[in-house]
mmCIF file with all atom_site columns, C-alpha atoms in Angstrom:
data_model
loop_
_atom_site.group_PDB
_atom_site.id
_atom_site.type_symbol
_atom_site.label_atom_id
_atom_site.label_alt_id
_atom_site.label_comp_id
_atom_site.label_asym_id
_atom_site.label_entity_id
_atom_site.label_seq_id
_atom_site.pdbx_PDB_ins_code
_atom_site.Cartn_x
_atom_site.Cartn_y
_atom_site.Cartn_z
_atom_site.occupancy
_atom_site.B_iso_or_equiv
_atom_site.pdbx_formal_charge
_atom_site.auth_seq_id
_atom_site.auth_comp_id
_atom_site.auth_asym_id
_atom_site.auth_atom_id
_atom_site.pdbx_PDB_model_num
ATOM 1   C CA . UNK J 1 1   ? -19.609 -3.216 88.694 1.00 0.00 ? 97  UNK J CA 1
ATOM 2   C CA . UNK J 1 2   ? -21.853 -1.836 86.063 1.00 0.00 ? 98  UNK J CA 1
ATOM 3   C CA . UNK J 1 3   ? -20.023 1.641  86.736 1.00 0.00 ? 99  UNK J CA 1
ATOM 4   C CA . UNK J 1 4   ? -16.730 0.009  85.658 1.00 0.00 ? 100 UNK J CA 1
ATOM 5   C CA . UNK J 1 5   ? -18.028 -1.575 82.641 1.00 0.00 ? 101 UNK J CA 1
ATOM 6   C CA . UNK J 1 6   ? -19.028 1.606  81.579 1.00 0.00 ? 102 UNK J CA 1
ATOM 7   C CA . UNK J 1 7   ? -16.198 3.007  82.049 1.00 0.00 ? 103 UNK J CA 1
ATOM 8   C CA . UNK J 1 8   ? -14.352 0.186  80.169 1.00 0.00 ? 104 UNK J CA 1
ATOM 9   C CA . UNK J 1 9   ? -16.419 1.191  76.954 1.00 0.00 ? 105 UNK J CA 1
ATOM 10  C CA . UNK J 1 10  ? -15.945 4.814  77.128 1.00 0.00 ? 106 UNK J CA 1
ATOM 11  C CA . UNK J 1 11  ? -12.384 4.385  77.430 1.00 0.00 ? 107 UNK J CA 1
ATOM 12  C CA . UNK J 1 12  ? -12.437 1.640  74.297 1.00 0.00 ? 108 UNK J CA 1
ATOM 13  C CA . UNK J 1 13  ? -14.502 4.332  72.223 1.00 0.00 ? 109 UNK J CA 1
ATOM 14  C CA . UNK J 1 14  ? -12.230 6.511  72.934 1.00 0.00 ? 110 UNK J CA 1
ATOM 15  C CA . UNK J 1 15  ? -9.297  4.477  72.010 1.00 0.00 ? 111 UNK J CA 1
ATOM 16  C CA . UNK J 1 16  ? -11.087 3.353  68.391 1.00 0.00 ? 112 UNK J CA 1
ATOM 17  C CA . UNK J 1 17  ? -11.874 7.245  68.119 1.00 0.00 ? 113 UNK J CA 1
ATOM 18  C CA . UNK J 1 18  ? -8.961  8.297  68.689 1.00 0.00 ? 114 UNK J CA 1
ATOM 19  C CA . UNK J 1 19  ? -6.817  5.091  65.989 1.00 0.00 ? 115 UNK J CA 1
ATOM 20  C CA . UNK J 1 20  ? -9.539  6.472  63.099 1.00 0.00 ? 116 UNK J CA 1
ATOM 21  C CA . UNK J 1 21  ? -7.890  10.320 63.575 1.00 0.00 ? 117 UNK J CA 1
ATOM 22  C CA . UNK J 1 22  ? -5.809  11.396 60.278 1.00 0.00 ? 118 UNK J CA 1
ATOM 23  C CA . UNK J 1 23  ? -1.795  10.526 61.235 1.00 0.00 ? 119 UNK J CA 1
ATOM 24  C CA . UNK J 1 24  ? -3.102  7.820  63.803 1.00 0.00 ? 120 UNK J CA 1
ATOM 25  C CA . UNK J 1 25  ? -2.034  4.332  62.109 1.00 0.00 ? 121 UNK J CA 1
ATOM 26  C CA . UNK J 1 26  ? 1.604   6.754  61.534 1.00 0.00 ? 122 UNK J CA 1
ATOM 27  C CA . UNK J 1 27  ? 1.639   8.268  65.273 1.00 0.00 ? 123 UNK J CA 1
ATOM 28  C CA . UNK J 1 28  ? 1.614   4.349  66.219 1.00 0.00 ? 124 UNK J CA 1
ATOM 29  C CA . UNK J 1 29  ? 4.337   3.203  63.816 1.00 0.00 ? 125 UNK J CA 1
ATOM 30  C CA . UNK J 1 30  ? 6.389   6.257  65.123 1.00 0.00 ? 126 UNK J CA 1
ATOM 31  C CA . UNK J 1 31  ? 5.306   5.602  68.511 1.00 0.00 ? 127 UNK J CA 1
ATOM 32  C CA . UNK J 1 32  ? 7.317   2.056  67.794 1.00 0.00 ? 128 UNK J CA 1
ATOM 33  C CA . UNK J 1 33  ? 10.260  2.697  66.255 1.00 0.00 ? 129 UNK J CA 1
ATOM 34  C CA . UNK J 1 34  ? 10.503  5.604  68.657 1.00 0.00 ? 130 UNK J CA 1
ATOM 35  C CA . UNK J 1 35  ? 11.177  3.168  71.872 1.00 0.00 ? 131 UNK J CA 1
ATOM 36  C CA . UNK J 1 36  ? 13.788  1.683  70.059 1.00 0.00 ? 132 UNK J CA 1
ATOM 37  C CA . UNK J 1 37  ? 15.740  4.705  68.751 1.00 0.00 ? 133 UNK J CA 1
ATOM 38  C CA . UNK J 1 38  ? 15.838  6.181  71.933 1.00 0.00 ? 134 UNK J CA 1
ATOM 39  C CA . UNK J 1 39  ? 18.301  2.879  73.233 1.00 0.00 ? 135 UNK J CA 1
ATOM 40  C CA . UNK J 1 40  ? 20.706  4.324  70.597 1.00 0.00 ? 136 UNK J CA 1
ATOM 41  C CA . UNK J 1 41  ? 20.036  8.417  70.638 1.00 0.00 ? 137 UNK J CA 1
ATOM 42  C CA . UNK J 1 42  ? 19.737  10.807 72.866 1.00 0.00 ? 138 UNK J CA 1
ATOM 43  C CA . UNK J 1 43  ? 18.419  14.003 70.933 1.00 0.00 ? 139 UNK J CA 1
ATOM 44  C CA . UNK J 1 44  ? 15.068  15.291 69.852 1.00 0.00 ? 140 UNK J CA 1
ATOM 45  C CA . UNK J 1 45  ? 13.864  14.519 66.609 1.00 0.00 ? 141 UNK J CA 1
ATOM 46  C CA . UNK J 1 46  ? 11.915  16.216 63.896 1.00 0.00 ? 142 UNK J CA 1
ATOM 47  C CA . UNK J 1 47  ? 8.299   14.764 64.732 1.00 0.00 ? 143 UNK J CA 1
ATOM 48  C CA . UNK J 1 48  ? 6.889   16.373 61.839 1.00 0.00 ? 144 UNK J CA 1
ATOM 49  C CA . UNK J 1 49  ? 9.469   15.302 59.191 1.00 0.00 ? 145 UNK J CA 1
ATOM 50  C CA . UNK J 1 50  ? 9.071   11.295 60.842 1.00 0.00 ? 146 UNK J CA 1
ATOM 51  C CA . UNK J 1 51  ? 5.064   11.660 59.959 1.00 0.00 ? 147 UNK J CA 1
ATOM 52  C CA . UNK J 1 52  ? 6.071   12.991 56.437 1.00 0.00 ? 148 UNK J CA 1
ATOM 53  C CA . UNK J 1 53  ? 8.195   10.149 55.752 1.00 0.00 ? 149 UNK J CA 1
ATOM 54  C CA . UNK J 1 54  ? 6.596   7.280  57.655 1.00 0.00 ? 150 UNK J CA 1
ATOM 55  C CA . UNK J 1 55  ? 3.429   6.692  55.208 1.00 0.00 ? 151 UNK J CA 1
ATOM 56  C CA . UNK J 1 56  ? 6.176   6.188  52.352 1.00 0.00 ? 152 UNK J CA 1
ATOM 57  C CA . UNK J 1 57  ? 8.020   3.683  54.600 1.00 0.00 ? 153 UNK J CA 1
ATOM 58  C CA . UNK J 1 58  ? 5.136   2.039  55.808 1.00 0.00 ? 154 UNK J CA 1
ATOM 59  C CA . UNK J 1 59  ? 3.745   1.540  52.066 1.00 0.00 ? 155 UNK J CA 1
ATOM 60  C CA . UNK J 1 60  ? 6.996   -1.466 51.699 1.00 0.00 ? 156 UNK J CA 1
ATOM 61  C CA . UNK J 1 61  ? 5.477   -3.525 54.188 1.00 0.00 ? 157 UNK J CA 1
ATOM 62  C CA . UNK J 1 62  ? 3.023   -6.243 53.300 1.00 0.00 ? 158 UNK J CA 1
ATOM 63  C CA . UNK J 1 63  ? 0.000   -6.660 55.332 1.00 0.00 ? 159 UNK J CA 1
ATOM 64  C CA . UNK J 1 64  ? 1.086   -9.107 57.556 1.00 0.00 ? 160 UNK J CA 1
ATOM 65  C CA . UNK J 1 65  ? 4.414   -7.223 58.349 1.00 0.00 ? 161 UNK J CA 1
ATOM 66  C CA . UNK J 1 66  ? 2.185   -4.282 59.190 1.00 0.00 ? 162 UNK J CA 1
ATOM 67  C CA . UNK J 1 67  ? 0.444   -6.366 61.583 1.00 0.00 ? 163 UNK J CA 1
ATOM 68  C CA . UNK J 1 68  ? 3.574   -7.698 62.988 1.00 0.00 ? 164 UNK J CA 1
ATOM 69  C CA . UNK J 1 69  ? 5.484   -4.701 62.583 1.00 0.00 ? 165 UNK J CA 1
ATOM 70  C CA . UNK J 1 70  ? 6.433   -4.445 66.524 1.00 0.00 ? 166 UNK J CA 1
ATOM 71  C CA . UNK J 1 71  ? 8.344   -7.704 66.628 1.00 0.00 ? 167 UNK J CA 1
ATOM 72  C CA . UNK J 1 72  ? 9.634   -7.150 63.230 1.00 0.00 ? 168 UNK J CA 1
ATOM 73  C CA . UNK J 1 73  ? 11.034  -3.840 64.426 1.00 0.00 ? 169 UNK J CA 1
ATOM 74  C CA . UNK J 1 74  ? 12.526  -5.596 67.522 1.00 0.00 ? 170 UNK J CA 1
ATOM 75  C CA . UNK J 1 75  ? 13.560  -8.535 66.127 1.00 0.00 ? 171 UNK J CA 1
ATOM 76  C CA . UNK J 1 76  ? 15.745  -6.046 63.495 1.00 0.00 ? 172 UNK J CA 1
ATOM 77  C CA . UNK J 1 77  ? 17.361  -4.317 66.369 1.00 0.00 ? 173 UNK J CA 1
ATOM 78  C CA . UNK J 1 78  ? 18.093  -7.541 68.667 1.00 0.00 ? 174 UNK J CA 1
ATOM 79  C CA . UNK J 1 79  ? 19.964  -9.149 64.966 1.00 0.00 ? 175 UNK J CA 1
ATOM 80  C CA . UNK J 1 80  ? 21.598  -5.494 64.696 1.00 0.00 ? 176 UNK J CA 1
ATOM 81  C CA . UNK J 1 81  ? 22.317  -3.918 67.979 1.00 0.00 ? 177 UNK J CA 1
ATOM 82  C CA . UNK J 1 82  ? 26.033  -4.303 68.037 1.00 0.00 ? 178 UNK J CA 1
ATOM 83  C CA . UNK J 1 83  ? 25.951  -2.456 64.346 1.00 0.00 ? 179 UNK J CA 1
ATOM 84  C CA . UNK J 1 84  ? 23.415  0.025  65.273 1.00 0.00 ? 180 UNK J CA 1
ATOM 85  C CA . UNK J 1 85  ? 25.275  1.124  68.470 1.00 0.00 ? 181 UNK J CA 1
ATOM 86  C CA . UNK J 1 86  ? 28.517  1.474  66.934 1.00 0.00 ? 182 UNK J CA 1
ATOM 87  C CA . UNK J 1 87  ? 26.838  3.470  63.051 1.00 0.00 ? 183 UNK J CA 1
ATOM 88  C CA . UNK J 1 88  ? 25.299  5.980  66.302 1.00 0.00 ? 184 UNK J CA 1
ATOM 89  C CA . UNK J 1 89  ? 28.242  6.427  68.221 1.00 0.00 ? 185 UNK J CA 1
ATOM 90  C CA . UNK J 1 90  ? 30.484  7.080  65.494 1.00 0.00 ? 186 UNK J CA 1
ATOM 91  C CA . UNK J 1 91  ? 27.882  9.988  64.116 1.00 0.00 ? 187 UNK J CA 1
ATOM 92  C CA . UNK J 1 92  ? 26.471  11.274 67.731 1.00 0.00 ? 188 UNK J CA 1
ATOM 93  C CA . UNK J 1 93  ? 28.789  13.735 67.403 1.00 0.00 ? 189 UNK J CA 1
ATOM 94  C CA . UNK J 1 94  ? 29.475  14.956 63.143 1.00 0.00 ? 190 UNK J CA 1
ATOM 95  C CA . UNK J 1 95  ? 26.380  17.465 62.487 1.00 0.00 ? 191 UNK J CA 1
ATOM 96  C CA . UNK J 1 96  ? 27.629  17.143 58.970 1.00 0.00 ? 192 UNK J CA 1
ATOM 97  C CA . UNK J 1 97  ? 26.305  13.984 58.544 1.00 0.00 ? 193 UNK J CA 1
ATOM 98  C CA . UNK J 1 98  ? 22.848  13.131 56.946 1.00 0.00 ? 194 UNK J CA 1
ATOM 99  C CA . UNK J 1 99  ? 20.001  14.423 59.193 1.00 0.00 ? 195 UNK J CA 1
ATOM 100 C CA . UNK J 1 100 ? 18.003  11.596 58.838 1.00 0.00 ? 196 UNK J CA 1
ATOM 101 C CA . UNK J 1 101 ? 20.248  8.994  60.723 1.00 0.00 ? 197 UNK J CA 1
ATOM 102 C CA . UNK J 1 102 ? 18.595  11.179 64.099 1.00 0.00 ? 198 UNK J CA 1
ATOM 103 C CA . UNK J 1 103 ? 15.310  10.602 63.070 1.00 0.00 ? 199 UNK J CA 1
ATOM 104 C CA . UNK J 1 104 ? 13.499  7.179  64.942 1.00 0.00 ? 200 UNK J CA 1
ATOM 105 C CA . UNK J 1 105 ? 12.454  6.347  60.974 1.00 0.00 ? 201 UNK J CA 1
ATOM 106 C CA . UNK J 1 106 ? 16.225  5.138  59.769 1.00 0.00 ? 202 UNK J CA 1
ATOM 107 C CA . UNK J 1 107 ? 15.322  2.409  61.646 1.00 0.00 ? 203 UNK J CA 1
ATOM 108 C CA . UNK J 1 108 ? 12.714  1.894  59.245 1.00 0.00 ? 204 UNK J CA 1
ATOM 109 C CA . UNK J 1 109 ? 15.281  2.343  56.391 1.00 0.00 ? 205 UNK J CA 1
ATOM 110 C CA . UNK J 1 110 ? 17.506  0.394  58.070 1.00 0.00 ? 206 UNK J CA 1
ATOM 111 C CA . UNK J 1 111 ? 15.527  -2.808 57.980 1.00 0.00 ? 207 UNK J CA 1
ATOM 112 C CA . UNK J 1 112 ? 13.910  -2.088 54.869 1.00 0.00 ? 208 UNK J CA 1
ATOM 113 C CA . UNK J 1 113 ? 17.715  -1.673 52.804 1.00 0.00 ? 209 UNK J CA 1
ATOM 114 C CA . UNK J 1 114 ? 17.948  -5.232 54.049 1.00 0.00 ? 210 UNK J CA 1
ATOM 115 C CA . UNK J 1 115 ? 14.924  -6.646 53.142 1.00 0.00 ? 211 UNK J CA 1
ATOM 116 C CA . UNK J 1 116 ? 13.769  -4.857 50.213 1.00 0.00 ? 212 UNK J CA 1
ATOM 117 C CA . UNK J 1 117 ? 15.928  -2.110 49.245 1.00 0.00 ? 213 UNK J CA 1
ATOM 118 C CA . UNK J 1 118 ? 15.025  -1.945 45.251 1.00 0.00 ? 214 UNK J CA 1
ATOM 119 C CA . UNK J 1 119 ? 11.594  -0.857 46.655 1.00 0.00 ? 215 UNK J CA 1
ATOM 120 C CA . UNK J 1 120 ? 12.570  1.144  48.889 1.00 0.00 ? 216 UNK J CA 1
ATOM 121 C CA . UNK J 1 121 ? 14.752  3.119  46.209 1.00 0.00 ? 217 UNK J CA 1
ATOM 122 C CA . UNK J 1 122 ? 11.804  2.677  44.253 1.00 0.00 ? 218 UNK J CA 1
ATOM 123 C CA . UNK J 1 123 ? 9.338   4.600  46.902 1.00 0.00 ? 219 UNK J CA 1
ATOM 124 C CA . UNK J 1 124 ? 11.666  7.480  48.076 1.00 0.00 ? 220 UNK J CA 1
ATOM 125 C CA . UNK J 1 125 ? 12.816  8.503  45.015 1.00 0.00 ? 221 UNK J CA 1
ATOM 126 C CA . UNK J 1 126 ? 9.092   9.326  44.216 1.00 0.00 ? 222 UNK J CA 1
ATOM 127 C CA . UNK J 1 127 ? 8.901   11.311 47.376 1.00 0.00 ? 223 UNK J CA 1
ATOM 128 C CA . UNK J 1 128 ? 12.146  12.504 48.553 1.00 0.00 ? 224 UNK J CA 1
ATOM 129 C CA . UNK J 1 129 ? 15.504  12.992 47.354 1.00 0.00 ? 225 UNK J CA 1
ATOM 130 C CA . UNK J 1 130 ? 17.813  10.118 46.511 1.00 0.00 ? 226 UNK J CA 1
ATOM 131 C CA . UNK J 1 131 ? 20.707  11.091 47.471 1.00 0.00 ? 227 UNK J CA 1
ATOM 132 C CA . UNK J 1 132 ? 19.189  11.343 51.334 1.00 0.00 ? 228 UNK J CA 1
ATOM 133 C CA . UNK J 1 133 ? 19.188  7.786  51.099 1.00 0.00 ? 229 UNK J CA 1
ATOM 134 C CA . UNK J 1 134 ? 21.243  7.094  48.973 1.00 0.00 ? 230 UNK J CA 1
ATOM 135 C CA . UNK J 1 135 ? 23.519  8.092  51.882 1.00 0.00 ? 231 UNK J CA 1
ATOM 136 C CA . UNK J 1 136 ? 22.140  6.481  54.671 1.00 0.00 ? 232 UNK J CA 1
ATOM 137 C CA . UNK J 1 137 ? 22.689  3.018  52.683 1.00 0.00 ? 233 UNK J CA 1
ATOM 138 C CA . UNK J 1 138 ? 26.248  3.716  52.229 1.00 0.00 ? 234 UNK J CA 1
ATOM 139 C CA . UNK J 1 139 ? 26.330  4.584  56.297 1.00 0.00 ? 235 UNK J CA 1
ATOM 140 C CA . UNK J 1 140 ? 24.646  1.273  56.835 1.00 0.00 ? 236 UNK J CA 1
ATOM 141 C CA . UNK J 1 141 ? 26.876  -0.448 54.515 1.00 0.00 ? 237 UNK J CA 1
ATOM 142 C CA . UNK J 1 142 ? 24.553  -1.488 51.383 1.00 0.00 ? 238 UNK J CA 1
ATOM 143 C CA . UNK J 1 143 ? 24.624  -0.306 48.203 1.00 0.00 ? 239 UNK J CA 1
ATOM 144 C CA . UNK J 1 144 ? 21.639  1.088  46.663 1.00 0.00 ? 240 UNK J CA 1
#
């Protein structure tokens, strides 16, 4: 028994080790959003680009949408399936359309153009360029 407990406390200082690493709290968001894209696409993804852009996203959520953001994430895709299945079937195919709609973050951008999308417009214009989002809002239908 006392074997096991030990055990138990390796393995949870491991675990608290491991969440302090730099890119941890991100790996976990992206971890997230990652089982949900994958109902939709079917394609690898640029990991590195999603841990670029994932501390700018994750900066638009208050702290107790942070701690929440699991079931916020679901609860966007069970309100939005039938929309999200049909915006990633009509692009699975069109390589000319914006790269980030295949990356597990426009699900991110997805719920944030509908909750907040002044600060989102706000946010990734000081990190990345506008008109990348700028067109995934017209692709999911809202004006920036």
């Amino acid at each position: 028994m006392a074997l096991i407990e030990l055990f138990d406390e390796t393995v949870q200082d491991a675990r608290k080790a491991i969440e302090m690493l730099p890119g941890a709290p991100e790996a976990g968001v992206l971890a997230e959003i990652e089982q949900h894209f994958y109902q939709f696409v079917a394609r690898p993804y640029d990991r590195e680009l999603s841990l670029d852009i994932i501390p700018v996203l994750e900066g638009l959520y208050d702290a107790r949408e942070r701690k929440e953001f699991g079931e916020l994430i679901r609860s966007f895709v069970a309100r939005n399936r039938q929309k999200l299945d049909e915006l990633f079937e009509a692009y699975r195919d069109d390589d000319r359309c914006n790269p980030l709609i295949f990356q597990p973050e426009a699900l991110m951008v997805f719920e944030r153009l509908e909750r907040d999308a002044f600060r989102l417009r706000d946010a990734w214009a000081a990190s990345f360029p506008l008109p990348l989002l700028e067109n995934l809002a017209m692709i999911w239908g809202r004006a920036l």
